[in-house]
Short mmCIF file of C-alpha atoms in Angstrom, two decimals:
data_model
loop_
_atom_site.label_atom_id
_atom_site.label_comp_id
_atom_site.label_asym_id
_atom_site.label_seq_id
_atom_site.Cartn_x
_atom_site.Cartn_y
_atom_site.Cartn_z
CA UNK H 25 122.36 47.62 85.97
CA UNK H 26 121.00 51.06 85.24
CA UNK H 27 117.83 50.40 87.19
CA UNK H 28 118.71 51.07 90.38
CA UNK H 29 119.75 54.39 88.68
CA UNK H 30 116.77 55.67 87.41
CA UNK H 31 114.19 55.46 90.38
CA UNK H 32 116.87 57.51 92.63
CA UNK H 33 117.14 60.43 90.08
CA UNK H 34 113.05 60.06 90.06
CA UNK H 35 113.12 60.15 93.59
CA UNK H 36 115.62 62.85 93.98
CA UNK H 37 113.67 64.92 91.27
CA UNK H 38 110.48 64.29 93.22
CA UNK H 39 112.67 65.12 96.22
CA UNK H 40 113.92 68.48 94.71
CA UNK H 41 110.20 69.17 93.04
CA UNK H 42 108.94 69.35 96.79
CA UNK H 43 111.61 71.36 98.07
CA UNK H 44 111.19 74.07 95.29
CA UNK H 45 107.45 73.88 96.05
CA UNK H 46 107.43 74.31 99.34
CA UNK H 47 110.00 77.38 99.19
CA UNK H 48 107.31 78.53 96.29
CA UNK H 49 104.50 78.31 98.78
CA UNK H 50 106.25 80.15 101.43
CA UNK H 51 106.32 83.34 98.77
CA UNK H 52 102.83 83.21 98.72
CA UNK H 53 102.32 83.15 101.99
CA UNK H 54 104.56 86.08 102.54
CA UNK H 55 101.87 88.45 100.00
CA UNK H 56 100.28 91.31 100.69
CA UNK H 57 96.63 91.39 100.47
CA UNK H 58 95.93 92.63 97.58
CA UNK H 59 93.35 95.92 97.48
CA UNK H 60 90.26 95.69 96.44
CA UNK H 61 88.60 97.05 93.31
CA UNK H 62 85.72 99.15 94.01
CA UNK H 63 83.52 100.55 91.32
CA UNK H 64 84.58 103.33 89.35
CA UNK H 65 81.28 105.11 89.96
CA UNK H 66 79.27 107.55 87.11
CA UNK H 67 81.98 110.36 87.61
CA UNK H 68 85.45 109.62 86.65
CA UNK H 69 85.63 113.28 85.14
CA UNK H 70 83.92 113.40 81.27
CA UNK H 71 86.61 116.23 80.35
CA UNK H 72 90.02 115.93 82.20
CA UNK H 73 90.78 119.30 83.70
CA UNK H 74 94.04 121.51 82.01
CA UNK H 75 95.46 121.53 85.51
CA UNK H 76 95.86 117.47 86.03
CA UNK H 77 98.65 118.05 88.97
CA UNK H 78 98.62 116.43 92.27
CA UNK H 79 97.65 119.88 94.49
CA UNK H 80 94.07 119.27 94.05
CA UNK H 81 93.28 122.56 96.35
CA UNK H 82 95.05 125.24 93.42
CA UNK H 83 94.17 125.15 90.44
CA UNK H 84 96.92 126.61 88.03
CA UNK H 85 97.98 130.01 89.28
CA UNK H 86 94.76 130.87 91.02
CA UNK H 87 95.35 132.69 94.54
CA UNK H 88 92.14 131.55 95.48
CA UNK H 89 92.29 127.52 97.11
CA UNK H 90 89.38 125.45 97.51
CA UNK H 91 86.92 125.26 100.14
CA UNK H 92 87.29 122.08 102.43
CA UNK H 93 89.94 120.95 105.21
CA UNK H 94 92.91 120.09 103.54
CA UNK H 95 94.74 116.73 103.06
CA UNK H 96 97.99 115.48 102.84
CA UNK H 97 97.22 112.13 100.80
CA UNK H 98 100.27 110.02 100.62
CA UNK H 99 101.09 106.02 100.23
CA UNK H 100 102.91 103.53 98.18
CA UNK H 101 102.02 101.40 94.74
CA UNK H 102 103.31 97.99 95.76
CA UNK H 103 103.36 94.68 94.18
CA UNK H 104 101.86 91.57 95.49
CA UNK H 105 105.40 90.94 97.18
CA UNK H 106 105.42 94.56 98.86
CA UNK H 107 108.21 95.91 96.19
CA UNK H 108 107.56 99.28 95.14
CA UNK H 109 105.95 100.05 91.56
CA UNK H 110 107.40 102.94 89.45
CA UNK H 111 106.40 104.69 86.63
CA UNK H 112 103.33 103.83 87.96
CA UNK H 113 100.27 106.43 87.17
CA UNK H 114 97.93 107.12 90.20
CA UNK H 115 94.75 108.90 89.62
CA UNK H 116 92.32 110.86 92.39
CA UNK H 117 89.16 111.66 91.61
CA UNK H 118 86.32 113.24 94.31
CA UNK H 119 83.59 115.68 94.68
CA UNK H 120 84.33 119.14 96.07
CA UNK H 121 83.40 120.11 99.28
CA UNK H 122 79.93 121.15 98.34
CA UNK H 123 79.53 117.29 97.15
CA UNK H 124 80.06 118.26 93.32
CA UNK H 125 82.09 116.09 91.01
CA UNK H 126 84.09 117.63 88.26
CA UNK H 127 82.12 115.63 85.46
CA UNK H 128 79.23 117.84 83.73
CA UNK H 129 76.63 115.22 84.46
CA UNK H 130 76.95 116.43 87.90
CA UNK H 131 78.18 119.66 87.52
CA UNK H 132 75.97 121.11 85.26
CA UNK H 133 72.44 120.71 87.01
CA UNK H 134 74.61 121.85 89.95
CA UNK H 135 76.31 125.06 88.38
CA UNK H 136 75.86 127.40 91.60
CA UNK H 137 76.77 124.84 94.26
CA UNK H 138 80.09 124.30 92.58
CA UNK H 139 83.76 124.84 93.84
CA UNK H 140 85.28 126.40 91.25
CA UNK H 141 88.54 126.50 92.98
CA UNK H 142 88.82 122.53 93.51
CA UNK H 143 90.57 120.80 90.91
CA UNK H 144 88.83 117.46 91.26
CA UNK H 145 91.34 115.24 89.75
CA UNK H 146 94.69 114.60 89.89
CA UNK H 147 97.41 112.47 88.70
CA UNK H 148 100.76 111.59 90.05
CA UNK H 149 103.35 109.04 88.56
CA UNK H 150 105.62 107.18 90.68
CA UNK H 151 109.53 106.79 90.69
CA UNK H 152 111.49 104.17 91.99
CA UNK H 153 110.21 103.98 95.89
CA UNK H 154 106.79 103.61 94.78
CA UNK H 155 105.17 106.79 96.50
CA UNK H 156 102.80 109.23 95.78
CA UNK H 157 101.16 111.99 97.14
CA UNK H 158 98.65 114.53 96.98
CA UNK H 159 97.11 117.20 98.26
CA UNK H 160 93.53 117.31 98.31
CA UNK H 161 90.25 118.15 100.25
CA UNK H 162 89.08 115.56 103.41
CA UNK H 163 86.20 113.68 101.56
CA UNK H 164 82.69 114.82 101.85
CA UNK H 165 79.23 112.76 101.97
CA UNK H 166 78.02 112.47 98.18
CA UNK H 167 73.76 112.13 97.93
CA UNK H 168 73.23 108.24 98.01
CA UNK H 169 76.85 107.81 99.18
CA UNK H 170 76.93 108.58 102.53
CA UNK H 171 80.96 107.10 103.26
CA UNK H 172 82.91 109.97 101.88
CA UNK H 173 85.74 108.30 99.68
CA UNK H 174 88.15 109.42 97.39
CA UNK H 175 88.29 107.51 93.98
CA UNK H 176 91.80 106.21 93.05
CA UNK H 177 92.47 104.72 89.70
CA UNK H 178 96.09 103.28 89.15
CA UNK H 179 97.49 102.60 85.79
CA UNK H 180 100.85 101.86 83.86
CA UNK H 181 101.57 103.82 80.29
CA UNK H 182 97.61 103.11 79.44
CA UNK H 183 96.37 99.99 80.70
CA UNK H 184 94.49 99.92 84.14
CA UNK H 185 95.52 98.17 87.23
CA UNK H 186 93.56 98.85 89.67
CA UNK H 187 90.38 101.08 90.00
CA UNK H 188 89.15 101.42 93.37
CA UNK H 189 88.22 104.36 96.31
CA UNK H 190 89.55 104.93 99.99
CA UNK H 191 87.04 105.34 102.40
CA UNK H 192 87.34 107.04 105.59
CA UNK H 193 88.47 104.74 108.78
CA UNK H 194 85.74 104.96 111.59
CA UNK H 195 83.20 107.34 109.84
CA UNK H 196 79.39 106.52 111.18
CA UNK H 197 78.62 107.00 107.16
CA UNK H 198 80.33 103.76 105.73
CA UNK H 199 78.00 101.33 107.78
CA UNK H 200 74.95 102.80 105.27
CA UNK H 201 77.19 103.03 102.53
CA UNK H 202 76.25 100.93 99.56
CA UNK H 203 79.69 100.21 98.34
CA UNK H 204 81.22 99.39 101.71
CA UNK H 205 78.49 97.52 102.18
CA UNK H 206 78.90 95.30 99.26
CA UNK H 207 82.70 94.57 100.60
CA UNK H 208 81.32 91.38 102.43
CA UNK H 209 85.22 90.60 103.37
CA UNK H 210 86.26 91.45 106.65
CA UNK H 211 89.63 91.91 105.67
CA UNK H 212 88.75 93.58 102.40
CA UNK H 213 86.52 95.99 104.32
CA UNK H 214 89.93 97.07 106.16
CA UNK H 215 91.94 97.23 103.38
CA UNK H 216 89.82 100.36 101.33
CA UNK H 217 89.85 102.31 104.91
CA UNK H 218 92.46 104.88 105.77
CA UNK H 219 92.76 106.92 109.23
CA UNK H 220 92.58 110.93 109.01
CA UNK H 221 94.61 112.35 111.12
CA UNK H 222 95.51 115.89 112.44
CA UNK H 223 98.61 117.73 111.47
CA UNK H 224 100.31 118.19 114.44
CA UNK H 225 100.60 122.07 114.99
CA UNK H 226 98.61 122.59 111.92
CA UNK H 227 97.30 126.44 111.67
CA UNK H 228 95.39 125.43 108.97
CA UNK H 229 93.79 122.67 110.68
CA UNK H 230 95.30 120.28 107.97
CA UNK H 231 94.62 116.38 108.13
CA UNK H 232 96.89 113.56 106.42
CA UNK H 233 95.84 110.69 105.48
CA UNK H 234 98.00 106.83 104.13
CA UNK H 235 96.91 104.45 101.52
CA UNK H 236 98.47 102.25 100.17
CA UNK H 237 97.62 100.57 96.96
CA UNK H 238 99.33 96.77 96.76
CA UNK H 239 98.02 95.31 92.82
CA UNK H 240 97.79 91.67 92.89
CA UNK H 241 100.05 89.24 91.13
CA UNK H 242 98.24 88.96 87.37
CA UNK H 243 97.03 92.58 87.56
CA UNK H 244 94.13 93.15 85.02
CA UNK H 245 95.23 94.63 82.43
CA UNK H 246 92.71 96.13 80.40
CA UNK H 247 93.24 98.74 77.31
CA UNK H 248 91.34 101.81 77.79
CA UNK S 6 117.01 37.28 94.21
CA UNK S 7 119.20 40.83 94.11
CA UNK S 8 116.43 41.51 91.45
CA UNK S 9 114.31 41.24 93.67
CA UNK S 10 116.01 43.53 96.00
CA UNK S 11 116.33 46.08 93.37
CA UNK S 12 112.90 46.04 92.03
CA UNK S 13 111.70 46.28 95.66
CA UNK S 14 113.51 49.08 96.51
CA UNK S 15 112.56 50.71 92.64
CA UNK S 16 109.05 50.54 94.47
CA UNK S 17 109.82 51.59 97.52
CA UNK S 18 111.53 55.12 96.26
CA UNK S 19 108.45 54.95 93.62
CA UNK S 20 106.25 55.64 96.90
CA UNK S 21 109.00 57.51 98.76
CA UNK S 22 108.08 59.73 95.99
CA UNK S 23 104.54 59.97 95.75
CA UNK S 24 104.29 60.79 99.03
CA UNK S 25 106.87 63.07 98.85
CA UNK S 26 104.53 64.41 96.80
CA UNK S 27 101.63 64.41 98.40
CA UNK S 28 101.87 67.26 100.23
CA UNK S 29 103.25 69.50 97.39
CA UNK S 30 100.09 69.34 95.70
CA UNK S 31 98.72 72.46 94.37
CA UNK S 32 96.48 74.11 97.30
CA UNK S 33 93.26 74.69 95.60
CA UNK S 34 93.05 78.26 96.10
CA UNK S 35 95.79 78.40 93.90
CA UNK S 36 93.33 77.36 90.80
CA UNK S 37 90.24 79.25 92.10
CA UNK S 38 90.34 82.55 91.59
CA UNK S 39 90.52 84.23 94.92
CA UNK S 40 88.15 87.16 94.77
CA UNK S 41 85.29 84.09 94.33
CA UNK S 42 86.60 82.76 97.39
CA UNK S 43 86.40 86.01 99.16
CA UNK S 44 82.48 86.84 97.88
CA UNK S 45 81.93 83.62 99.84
CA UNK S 46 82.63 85.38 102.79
CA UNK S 47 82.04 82.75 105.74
CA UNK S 48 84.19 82.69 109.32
CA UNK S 49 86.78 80.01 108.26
CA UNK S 50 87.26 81.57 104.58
CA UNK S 51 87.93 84.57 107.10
CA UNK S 52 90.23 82.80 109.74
CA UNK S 53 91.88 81.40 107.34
CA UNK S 54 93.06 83.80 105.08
CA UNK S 55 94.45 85.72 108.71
CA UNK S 56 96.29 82.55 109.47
CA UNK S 57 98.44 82.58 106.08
CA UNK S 58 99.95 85.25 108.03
CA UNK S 59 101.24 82.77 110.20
CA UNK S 60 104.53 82.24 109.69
CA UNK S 61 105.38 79.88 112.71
CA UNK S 62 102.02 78.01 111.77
CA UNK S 63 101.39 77.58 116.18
CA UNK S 64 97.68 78.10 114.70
CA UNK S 65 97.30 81.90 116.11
CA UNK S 66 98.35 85.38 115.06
CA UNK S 67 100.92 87.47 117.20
CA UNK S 68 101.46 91.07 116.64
CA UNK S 69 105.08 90.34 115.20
CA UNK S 70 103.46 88.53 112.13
CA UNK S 71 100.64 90.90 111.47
CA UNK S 72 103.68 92.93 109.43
CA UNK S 73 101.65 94.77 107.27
CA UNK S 74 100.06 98.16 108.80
CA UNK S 75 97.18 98.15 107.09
CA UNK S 76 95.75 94.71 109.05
CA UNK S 77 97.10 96.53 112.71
CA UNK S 78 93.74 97.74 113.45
CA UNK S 79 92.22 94.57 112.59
CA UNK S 80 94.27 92.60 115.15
CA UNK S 81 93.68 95.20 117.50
CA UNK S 82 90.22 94.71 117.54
CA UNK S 83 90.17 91.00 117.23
CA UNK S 84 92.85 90.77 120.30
CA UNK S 85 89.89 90.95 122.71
CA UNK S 86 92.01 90.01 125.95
CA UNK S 87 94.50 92.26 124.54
CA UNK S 88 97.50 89.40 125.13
CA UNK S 89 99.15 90.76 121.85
CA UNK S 90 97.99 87.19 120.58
CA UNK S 91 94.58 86.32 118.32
CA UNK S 92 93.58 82.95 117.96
CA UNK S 93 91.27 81.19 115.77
CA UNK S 94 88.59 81.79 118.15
CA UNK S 95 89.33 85.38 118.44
CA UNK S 96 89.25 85.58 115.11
CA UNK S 97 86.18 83.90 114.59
CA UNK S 98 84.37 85.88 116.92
CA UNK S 99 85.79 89.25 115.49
CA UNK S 100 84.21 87.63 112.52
CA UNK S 101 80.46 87.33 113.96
CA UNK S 102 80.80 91.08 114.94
CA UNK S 103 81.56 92.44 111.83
CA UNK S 104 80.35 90.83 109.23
CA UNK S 105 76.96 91.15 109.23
CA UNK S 106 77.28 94.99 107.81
CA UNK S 107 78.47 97.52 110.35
CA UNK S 108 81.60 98.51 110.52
CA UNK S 109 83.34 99.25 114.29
CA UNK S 110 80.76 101.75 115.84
CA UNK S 111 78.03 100.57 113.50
CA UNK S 112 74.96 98.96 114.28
CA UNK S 113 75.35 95.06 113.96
CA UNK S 114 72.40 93.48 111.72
CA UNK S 115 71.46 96.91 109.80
CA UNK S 116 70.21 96.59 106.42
CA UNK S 117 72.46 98.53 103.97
CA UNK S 118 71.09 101.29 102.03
CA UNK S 119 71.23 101.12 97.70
CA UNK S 120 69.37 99.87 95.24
CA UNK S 121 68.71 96.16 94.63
CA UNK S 122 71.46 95.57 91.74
CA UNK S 123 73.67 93.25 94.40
CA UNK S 124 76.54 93.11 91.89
CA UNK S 125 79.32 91.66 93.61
CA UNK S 126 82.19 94.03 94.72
CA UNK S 127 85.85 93.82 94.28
CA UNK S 128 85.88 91.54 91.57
CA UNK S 129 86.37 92.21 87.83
CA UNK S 130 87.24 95.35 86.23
CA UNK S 131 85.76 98.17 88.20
CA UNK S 132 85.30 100.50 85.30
CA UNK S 133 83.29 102.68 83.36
CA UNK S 134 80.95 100.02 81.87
CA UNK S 135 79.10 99.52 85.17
CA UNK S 136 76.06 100.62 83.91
CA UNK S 137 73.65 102.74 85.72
CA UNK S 138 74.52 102.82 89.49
CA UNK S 139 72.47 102.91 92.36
CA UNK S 140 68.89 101.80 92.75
CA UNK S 141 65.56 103.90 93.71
CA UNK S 142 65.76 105.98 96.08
CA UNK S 143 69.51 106.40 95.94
CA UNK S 144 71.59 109.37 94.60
CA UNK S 145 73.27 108.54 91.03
CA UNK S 146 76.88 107.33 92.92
CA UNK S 147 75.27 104.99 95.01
CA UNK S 148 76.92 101.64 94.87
CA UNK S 149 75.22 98.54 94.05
CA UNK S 150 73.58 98.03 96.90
CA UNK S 151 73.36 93.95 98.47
CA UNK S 152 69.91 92.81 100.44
CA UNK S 153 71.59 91.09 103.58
CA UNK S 154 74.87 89.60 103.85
CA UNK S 155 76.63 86.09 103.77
CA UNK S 156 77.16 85.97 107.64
CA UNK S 157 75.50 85.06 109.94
CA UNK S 158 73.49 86.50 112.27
CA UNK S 159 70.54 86.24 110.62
CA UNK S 160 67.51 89.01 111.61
CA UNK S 161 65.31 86.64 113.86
CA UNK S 162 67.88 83.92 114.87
CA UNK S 163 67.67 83.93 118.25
CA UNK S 164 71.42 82.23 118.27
CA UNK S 165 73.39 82.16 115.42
CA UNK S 166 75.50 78.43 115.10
CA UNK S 167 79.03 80.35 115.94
CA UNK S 168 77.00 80.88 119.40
CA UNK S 169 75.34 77.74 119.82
CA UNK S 170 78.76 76.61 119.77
CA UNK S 171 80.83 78.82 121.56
CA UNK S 172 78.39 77.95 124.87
CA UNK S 173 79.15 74.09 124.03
CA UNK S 174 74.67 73.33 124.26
CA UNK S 175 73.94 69.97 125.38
CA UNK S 176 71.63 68.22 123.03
CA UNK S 177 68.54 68.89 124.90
CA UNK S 178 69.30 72.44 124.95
CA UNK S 179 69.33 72.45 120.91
CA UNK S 180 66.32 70.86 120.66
CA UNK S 181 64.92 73.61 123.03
CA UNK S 182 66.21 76.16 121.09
CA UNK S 183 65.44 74.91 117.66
CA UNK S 184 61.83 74.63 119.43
CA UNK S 185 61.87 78.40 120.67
CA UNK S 186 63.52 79.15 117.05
CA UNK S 187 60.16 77.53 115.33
CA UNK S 188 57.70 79.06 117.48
CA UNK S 189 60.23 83.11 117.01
CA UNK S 190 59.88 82.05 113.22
CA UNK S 191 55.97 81.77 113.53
CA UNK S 192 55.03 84.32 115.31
CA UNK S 193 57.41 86.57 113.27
CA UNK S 194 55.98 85.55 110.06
CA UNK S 195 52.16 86.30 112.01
CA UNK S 196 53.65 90.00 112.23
CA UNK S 197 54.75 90.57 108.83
CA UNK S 198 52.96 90.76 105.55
CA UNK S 199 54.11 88.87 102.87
CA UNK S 200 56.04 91.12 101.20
CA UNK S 201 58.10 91.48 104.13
CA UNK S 202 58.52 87.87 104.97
CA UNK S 203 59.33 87.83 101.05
CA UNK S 204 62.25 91.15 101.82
CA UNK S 205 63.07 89.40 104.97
CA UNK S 206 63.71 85.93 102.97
CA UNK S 207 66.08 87.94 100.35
CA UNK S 208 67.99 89.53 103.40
CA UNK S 209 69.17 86.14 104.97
#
């Protein structure tokens, strides 16, 4: 009499099946939201600058910094799950405080307006806790963008994980900005915004600023 | 007879099992991919996606569960009694507020600025081979700009369903706003040209 046998293991199996699944589902429900990708824009830089470092506001050994209010800009890569990523590569990208991109498209036509002192990229690669930082200028208005944002591509060894920009929590520009606009997600909207705030006791009048980046679970991995 | 017994209860744990089953089938977001579920962009897609943050599933948000710091401002601002708890209405009507464009401070209902490409955000790879950005009229790094959004209100609805709702109309009061809503429509469409009507049309 093996039958009695046989439906029991089934049922146990279909038992066990559920249990895993529902433990399963409870992971997922525990994710982060993952961030949004935003469009890279015309101006990811068309020549990388010799100084690629992640103090945008010196370039090299120059005594001279740039021009804008400075920013400490400083979060985490994080998987879906919340661990940290390492060896993870995050880029910045932005126009200078005279709303000039380090890319000649924009620069050239725009020679005199220029900061030469602003780096306009920079590049930082993560160690075990998953942080970065940066210091840069508080993003300006662009022509046609009025949200000032701060591109952010993130990438490990060379394939791409995540392009996307952080926007400015609470600035009047990002309600007639075309690219927060086209976030239709309430959620999504939140998760590309990051409060400025003061230094406390800050002579230079110096703002910081926390993003952090979380890539979702089959990241898109795509050569460059 | 005891086969009998056995092959009933070989049928019984045969639907012990399929509905143990049942409810460990594959939720369908799991298949779909979940940025097209997000461009959909209505109030329950919304409410929703807050509540899988609800770990002791009582159906409403506390500030406990909201564990990740980038959603805090969110439930601030939908926690309109400020109890430290949102609900599903709360949620909902955080929802209405800010979805049709403007951020916190923004105007409700403005039309965004950009040009008319309307190519969905936050989906696919955002790189280089965007093609040309922006529209007319807008600088080279404006974003594709979108023509209205997927929420409600609409410009010239007079109250948008979430509302009709929330104030529980009797019957006769639909019909007399559905009325007032035909004649708003009318007279609306006397005051525009066509091309506007046509802009207007796009927008909802």
């Amino acid at each position: 009499m093996s039958l009695p046998i046989h439906p029991r293991r089934a049922f146990l199996q279909t038992m066990a099946f559920s249990a895993a699944y529902f433990t399963t589902r409870g992971l997922f429900a525990e994710e982060l939201f993952q961030t949004p990708r935003l469009t890279e824009g015309p101006f990811y830089p068309d020549k990388l600058p010799l100084d690629k470092d992640n103090d945008l506001i010196i370039i090299s050994d120059s005594t001279t910094p740039a021009v804008g209010e400075i920013t400490h800009l400083t979060g985490r890569i994080l998987d879906a799950k919340g661990d940290p990523v390492r060896d993870a590569t995050i880029e910045i990208w932005q126009c200078d405080a005279n709303a000039v991109y380090l890319h000649s498209r924009d620069s050239e036509p725009k020679k005199q307006q220029q900061d030469k002192h602003f780096q306009g990229f920079g590049r930082f690669t993560t160690g075990s806790t998953g942080e970065y930082r940066f210091r840069t200028i508080k993003p300006v208005p662009y022509p046609g963008r009025p949200a000032p944002h701060i591109h952010v591509k993130v990438l490990k060894g060379d394939r791409e994980l995540i392009t996307t920009q952080i926007l400015m929590r609470g600035h009047e520009g990002n309600a007639r900005d075309g690219v927060y606009s086209g976030v239709r997600d309430v959620i999504d909207r939140e998760l590309i915004l990051a409060d400025w705030n003061k230094v406390p006791e800050s002579k230079l009048g110096e703002w910081s600023a926390s993003f952090d980046v979380v890539l979702g679970r089959t990241p898109d991995e795509r050569p460059r | 007879m005891k086969k009998y017994l056995v092959l009933s209860l070989f049928l019984l744990s045969l639907n012990g099992g399929a509905f143990a089953q049942q409810p460990g089938r594959p939720p369908e977001r799991r298949d779909e991919p979940r940025n097209e579920q997000r461009a959909a962009g209505d109030s329950s897609s919304f409410v929703n996606r807050m509540l899988t943050l609800d770990k002791n599933k009582d159906g409403k948000l506390s500030k406990a569960e909201v564990t990740d710091a980038r959603l805090q401002a969110l439930f601030d601002r939908a926690d309109a009694d400020k109890n430290g708890e949102v609900t599903k209405d709360e949620l909902a009507a955080l929802f209405q507020k800010e979805a049709a464009g403007s951020n916190p401070g923004g105007r409700a209902g403005m039309p965004p600025e950009g040009g008319a490409g309307g190519r969905p955000q936050g989906r696919g790879p955002g790189g280089p081979q965007g093609g040309p950005q922006g529209g007319p009229g807008a600088g080279p790094e404006a974003g594709p700009g979108n023509r209205g959004f997927g929420g409600p209100p609409q410009p010239g609805q007079i109250l948008p369903p979430f509302l009709r709702d929330e104030l529980k109309l009797s019957d006769e009061q639909r019909k007399q706003l559905d009325d007032l809503q035909k004649q708003v429509d009318q007279k609306l469409s006397e005051i525009l040209t066509e091309a506007q009507r046509r802009q207007l049309q796009e927008g909802r």
